[in-house]
GROMACS .gro file of C-alpha atoms in nm:
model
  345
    1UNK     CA    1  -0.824  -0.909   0.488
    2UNK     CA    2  -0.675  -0.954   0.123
    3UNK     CA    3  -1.023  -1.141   0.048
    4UNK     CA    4  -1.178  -0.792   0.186
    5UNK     CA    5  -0.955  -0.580  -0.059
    6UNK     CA    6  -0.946  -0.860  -0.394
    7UNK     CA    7  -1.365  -0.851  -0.379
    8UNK     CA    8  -1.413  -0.479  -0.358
    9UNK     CA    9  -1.162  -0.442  -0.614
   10UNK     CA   10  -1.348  -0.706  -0.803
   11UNK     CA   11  -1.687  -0.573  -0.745
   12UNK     CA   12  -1.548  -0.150  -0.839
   13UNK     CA   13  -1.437  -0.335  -1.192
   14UNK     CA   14  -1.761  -0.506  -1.248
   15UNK     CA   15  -1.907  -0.161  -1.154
   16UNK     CA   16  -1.683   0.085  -1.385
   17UNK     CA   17  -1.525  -0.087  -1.619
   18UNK     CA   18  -1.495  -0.254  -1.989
   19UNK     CA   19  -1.530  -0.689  -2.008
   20UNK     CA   20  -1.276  -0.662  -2.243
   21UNK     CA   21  -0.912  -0.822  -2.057
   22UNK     CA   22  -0.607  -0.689  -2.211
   23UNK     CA   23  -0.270  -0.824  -2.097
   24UNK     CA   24   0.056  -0.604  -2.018
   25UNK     CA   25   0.351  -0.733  -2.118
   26UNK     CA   26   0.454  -0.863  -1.768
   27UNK     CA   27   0.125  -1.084  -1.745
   28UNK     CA   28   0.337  -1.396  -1.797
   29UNK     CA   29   0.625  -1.197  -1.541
   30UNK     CA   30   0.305  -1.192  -1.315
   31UNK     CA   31   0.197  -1.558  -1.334
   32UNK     CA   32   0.542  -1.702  -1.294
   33UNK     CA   33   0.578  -1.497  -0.943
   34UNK     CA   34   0.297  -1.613  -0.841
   35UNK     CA   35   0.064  -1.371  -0.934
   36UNK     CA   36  -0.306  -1.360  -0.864
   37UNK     CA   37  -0.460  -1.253  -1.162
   38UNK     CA   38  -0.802  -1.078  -1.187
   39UNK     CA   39  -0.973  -0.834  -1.445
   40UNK     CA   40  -0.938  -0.477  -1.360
   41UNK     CA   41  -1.033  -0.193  -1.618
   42UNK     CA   42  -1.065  -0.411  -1.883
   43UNK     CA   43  -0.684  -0.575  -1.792
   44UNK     CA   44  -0.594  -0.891  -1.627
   45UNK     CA   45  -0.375  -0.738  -1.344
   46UNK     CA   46  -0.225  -0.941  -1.017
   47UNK     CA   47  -0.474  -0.851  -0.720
   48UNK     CA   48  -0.190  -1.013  -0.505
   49UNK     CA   49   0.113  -1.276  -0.512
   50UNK     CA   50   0.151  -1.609  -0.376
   51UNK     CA   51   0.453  -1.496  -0.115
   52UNK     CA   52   0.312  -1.236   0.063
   53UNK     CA   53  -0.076  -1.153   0.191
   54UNK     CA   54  -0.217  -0.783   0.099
   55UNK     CA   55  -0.124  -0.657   0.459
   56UNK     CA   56   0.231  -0.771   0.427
   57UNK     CA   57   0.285  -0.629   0.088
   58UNK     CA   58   0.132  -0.287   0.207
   59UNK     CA   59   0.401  -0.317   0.528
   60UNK     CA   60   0.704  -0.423   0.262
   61UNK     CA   61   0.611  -0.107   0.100
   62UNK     CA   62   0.599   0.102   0.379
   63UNK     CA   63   0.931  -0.055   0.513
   64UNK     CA   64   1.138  -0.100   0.203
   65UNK     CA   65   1.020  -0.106  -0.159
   66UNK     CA   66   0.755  -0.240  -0.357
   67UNK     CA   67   0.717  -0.223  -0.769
   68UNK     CA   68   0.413  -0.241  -0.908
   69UNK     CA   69   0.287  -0.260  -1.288
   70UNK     CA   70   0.093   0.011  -1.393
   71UNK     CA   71   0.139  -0.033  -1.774
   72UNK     CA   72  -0.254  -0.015  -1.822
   73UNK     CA   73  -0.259   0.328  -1.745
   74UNK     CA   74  -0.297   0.566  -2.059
   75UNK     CA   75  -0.014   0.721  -2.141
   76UNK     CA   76  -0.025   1.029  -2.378
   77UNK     CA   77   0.171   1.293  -2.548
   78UNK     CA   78   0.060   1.617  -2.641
   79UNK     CA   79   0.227   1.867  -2.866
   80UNK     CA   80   0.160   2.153  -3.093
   81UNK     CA   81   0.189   2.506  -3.158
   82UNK     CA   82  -0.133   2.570  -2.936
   83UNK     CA   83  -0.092   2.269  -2.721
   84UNK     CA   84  -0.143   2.491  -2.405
   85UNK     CA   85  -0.484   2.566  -2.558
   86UNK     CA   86  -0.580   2.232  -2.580
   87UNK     CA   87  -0.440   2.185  -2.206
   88UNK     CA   88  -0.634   2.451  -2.047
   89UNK     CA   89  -0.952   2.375  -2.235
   90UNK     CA   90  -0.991   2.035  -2.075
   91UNK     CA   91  -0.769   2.068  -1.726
   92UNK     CA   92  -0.744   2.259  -1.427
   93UNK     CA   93  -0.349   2.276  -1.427
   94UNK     CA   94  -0.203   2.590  -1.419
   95UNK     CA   95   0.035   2.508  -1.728
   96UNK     CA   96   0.155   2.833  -1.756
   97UNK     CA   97   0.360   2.821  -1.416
   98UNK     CA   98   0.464   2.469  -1.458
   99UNK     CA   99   0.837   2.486  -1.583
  100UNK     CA  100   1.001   2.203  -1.808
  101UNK     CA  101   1.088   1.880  -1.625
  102UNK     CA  102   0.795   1.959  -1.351
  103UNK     CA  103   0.444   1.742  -1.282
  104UNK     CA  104   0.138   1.832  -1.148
  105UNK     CA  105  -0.154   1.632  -0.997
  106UNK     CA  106  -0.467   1.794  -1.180
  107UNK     CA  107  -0.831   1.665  -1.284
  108UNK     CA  108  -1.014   1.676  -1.641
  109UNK     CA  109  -1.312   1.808  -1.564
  110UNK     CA  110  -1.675   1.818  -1.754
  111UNK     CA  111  -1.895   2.132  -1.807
  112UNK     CA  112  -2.057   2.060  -1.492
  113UNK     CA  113  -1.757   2.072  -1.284
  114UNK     CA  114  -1.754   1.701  -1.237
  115UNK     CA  115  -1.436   1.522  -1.272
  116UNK     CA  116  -1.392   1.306  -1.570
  117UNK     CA  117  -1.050   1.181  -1.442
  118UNK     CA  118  -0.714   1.278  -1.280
  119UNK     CA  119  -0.400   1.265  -1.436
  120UNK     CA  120  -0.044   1.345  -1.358
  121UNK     CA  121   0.012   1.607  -1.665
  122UNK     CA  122   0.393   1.675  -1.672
  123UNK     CA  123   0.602   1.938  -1.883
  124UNK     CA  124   0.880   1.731  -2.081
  125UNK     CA  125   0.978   2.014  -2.341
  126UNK     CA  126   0.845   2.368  -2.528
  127UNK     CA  127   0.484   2.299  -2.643
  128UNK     CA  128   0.541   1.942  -2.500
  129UNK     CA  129   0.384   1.739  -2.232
  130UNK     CA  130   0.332   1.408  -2.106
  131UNK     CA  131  -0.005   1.250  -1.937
  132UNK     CA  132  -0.091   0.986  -1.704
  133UNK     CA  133  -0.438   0.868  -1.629
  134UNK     CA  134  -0.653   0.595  -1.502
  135UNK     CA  135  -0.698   0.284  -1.754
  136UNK     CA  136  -1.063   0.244  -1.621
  137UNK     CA  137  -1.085   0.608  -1.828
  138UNK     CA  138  -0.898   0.551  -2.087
  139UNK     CA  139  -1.135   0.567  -2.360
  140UNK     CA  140  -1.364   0.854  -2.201
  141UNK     CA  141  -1.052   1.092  -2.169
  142UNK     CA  142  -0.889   0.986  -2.522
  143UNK     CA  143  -1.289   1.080  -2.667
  144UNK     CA  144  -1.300   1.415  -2.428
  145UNK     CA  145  -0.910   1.545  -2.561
  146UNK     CA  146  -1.025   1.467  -2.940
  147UNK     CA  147  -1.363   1.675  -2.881
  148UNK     CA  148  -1.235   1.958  -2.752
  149UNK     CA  149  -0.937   1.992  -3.037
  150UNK     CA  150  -1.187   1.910  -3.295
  151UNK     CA  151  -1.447   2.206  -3.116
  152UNK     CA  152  -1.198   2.503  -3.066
  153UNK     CA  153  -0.961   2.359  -3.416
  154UNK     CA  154  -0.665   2.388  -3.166
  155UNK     CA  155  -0.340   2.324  -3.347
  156UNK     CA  156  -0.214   2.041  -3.127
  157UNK     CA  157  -0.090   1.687  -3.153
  158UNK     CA  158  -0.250   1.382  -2.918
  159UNK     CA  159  -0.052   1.070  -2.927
  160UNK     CA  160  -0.132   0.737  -2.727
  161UNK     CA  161   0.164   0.583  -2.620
  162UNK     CA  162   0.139   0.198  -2.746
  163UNK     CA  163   0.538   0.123  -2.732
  164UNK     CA  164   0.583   0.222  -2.402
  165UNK     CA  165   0.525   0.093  -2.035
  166UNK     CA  166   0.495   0.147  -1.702
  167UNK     CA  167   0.665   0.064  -1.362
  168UNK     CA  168   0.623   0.176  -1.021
  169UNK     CA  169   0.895   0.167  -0.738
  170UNK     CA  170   0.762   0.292  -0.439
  171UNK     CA  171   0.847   0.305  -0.056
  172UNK     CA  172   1.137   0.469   0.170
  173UNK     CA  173   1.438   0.216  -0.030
  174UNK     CA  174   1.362   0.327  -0.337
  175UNK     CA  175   1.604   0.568  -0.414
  176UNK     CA  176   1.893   0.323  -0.289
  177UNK     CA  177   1.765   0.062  -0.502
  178UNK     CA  178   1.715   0.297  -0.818
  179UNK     CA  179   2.058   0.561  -0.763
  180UNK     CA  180   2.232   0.146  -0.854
  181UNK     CA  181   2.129   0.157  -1.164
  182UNK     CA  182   2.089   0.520  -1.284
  183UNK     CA  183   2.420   0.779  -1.365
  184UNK     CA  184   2.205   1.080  -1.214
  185UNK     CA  185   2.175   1.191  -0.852
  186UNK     CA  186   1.836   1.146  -0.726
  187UNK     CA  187   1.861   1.493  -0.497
  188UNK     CA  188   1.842   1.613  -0.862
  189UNK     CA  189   1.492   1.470  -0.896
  190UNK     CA  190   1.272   1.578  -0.605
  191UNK     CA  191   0.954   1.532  -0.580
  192UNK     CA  192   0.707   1.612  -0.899
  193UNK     CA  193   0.990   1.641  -1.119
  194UNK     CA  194   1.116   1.416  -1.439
  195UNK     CA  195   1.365   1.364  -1.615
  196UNK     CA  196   1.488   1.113  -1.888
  197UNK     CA  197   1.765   0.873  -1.814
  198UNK     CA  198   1.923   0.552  -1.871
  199UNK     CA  199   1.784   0.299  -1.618
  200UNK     CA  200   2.027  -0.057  -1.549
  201UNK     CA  201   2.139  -0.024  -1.873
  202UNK     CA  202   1.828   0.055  -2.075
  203UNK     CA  203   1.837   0.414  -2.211
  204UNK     CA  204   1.531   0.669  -2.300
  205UNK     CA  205   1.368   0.575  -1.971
  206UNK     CA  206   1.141   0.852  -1.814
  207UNK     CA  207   1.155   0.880  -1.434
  208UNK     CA  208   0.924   1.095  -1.307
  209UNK     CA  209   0.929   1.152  -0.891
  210UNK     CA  210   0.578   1.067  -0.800
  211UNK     CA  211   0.329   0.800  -0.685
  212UNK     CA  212   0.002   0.661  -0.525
  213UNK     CA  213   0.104   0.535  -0.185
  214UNK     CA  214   0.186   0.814  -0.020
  215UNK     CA  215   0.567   0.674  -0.009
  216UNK     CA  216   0.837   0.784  -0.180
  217UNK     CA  217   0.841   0.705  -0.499
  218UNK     CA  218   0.902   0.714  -0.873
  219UNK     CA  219   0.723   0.558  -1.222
  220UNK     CA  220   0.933   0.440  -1.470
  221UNK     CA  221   0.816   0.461  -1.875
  222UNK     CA  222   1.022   0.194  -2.015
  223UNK     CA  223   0.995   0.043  -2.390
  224UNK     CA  224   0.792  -0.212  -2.341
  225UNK     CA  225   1.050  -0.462  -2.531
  226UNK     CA  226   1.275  -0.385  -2.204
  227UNK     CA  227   0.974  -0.376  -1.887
  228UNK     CA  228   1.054  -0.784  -1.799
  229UNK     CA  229   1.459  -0.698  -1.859
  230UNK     CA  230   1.409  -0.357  -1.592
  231UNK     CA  231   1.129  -0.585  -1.374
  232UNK     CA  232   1.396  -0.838  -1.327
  233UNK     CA  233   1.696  -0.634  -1.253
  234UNK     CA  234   1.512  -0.450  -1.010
  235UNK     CA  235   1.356  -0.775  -0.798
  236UNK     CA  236   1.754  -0.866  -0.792
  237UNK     CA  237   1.749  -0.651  -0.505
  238UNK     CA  238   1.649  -0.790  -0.169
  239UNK     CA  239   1.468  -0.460  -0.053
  240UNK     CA  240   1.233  -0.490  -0.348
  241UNK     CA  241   0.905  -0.707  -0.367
  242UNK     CA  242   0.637  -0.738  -0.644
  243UNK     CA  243   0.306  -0.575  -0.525
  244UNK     CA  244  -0.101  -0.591  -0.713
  245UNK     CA  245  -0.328  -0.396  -0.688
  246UNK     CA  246  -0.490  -0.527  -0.338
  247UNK     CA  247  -0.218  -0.321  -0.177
  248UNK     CA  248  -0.196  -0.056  -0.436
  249UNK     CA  249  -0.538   0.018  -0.342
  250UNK     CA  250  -0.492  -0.027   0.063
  251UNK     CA  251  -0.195   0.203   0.019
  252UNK     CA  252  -0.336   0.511  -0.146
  253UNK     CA  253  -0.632   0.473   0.043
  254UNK     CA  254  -0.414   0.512   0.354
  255UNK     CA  255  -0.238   0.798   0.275
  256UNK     CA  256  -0.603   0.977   0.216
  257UNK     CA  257  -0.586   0.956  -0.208
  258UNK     CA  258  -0.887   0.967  -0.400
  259UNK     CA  259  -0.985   0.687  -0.634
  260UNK     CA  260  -1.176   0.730  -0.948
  261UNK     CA  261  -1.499   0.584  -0.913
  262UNK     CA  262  -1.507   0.616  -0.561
  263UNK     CA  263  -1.378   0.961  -0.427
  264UNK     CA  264  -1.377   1.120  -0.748
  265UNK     CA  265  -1.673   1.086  -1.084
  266UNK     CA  266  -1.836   1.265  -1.322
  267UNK     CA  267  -2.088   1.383  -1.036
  268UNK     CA  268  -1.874   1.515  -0.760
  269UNK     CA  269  -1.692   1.854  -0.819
  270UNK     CA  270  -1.305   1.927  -0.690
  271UNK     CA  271  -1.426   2.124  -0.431
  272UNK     CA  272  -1.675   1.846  -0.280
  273UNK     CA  273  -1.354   1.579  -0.295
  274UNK     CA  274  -1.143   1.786  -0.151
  275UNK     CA  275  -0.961   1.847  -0.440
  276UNK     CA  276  -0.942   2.249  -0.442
  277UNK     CA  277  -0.608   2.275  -0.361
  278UNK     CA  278  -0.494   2.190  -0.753
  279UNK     CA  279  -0.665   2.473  -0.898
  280UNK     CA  280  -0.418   2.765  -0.817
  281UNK     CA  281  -0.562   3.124  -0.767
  282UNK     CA  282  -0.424   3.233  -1.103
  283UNK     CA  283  -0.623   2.967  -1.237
  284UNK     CA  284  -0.934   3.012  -1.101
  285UNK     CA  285  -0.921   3.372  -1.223
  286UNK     CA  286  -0.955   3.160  -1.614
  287UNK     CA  287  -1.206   2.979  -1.785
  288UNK     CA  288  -1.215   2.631  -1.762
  289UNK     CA  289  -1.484   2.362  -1.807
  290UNK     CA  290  -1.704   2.387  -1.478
  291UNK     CA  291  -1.547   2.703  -1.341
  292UNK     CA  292  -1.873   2.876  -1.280
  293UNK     CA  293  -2.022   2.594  -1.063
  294UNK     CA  294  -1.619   2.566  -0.912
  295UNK     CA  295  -1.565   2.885  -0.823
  296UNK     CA  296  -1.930   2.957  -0.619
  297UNK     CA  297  -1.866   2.656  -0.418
  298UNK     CA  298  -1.508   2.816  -0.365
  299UNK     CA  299  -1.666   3.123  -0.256
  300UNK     CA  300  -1.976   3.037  -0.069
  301UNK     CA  301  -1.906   2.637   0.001
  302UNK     CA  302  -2.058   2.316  -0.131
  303UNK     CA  303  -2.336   2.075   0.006
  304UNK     CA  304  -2.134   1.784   0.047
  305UNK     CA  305  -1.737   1.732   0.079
  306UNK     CA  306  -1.489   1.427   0.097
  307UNK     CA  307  -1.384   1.362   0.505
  308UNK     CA  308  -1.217   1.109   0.676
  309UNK     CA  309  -1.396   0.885   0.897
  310UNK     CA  310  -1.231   0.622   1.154
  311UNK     CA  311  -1.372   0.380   1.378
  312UNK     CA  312  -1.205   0.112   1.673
  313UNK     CA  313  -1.414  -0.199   1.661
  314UNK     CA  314  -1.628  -0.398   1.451
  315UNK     CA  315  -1.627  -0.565   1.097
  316UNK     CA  316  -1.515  -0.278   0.833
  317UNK     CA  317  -1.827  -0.175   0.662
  318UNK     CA  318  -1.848  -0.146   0.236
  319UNK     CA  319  -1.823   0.115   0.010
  320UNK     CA  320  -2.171   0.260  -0.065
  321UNK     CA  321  -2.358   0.232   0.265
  322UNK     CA  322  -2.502   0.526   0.380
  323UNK     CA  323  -2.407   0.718   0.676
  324UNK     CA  324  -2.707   0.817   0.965
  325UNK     CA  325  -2.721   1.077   1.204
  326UNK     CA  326  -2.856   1.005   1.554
  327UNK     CA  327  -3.234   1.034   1.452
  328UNK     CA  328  -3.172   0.803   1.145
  329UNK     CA  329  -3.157   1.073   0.878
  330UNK     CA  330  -2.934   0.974   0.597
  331UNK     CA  331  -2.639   1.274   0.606
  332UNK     CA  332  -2.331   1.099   0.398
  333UNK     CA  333  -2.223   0.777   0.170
  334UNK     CA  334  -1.906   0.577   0.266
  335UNK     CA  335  -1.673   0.569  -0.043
  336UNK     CA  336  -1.351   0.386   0.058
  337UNK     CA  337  -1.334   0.184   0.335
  338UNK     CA  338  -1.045  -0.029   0.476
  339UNK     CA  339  -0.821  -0.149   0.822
  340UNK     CA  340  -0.560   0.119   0.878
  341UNK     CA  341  -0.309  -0.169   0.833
  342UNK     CA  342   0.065   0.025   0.940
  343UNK     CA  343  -0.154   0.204   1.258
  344UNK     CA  344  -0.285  -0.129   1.314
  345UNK     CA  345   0.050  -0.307   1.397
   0.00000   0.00000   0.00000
């Protein structure tokens, strides 16, 4: 199975993504845990480690608590007089109703109502907010953001965090692990929320209540001088277990999330992934880029849409083959494909 998940990880970075192989600053971290390292969006990221196979990472997270490094994702800060300008020119958010301290899922989308990326776009301050994306987009969004201040002359800063990383702790001991370590009661943080706070000792942390497993979870921005100090303190716990991105990717898939290059691109629209839901009704009453082509599938439907598929028996089949009615007429693609590991056992 973890040969199953490592290649079609593999073969999806081949597919989407830059040669180039940047290291975080937990690549040696990785190696001396055993990591497995292989290139993914242009990073050398563990697919897996030594003490554990995919499947039993994916059950540790499910059962207890897993971190992961996501420190190649982009990390940005926006600010500015008219930085809500520059927001609703490029996402679908409804920024006006999100309050400080809250985070929404939400997509950048293209004139064409394609989705260039999603992000987790949180509200850290007046005029202030915070973005998470996908590293394998890292360079298209960065290019899209400075296009569309530069077109409309919007009065708004765009700053790539480069001093700052990015941890993961996810599953159902998470908040026992973290509320060791933090002065703050986690009730205090539901879900989509953040908050800065002093984490084991290190201060200025970021916490923000979210994930991509479908567990409990939160991700951590820590100064990247301090990610091995916070990596270490937090594998001191017996719940918690280094996970790559073979289970990462089993994980979310599980829990029904969409991944960029697969569920989501630059040629499928919200409403054909499934996606709707983000765009509020306020919202969809502005202008944003691909609302005319967004809103008539709203209203009258679109061709094609993202559905779940399962099967008993048999060898899983791959990502890309195409789906046949009865009389052999091509009616769907598979995107993601994988066991259903926790129904499984």
């Amino acid at each position: 199975m973890h040969k199953f998940y490592s290649t079609r990880l593999l073969n999806l970075s081949r597919r989407f993504f830059s040669t180039a192989e940047k290291k975080t600053v937990l690549y040696e971290f990785h190696q001396s845990h055993g990591g497995r390292m292989v290139p993914f969006a242009g990073w050398l990221m563990p697919v897996q480690y030594n003490n554990a196979s995919i499947k039993e990472s994916h059950l540790h997270c499910r059962s207890h608590a897993s971190l992961f490094d996501v420190s190649h994702m982009l990390q940005v800060n926006f600010s500015g007089a008219k930085v809500v300008d520059l927001i609703k020119a490029c996402f679908v958010a409804d920024v006006d109703a999100l309050q400080e301290h809250h985070s929404a899922y939400t997509l950048l989308t293209n004139d064409s109502g394609g989705v260039i990326d999603d992000a987790i776009l949180t509200c850290t301050g007046h005029n202030s907010y915070y973005l998470v994306s996908n590293a394998s987009r890292a360079d298209v969004v960065m290019k899209r953001l400075k296009q569309v201040r530069e077109e409309q002359q919007t009065e708004a800063d765009i700053d790539k965090l480069e001093d700052k990383s990015l941890l993961a702790l996810q599953g159902p001991a998470m908040a026992n692990v973290l509320s060791q370590g933090v002065s703050q009661t986690l009730t205090e943080l539901p879900f989509m929320t953040s908050t800065t706070m002093e984490v084991f000792g290190i201060p200025q942390c970021r916490v923000t209540r979210c994930g991509y497993t479908g567990e409990d979870g939160v991700e951590i921005q820590v100064p990247t001088s301090r990610t091995v100090e916070l990596a270490d303190k937090l594998l001191q716990f017996s719940e918690v277990q280094l996970a790559g991105l073979g289970p990462r990717d089993s994980l979310r898939m599980e829990a029904g999330l969409c991944l960029y290059g697969q569920e989501i691109t630059e040629h499928i629209t919200p409403v054909e992934a499934g996606l709707a839901w983000c765009i509020t009704r306020q919202r969809r009453k502005q202008s944003f880029p691909g609302h005319t082509k967004i809103i008539e599938q709203l209203k009258r439907g679109a061709s094609k849409k993202r559905i779940g598929l399962k099967y008993n028996e048999g060898p899983p089949c791959r990502g890309g083959s195409e789906i046949l009615d009865m009389d052999g007429k091509k009616i769907g693609t598979l995107s993601s494909v994988w066991h259903c590991i926790k129904i499984l056992c």
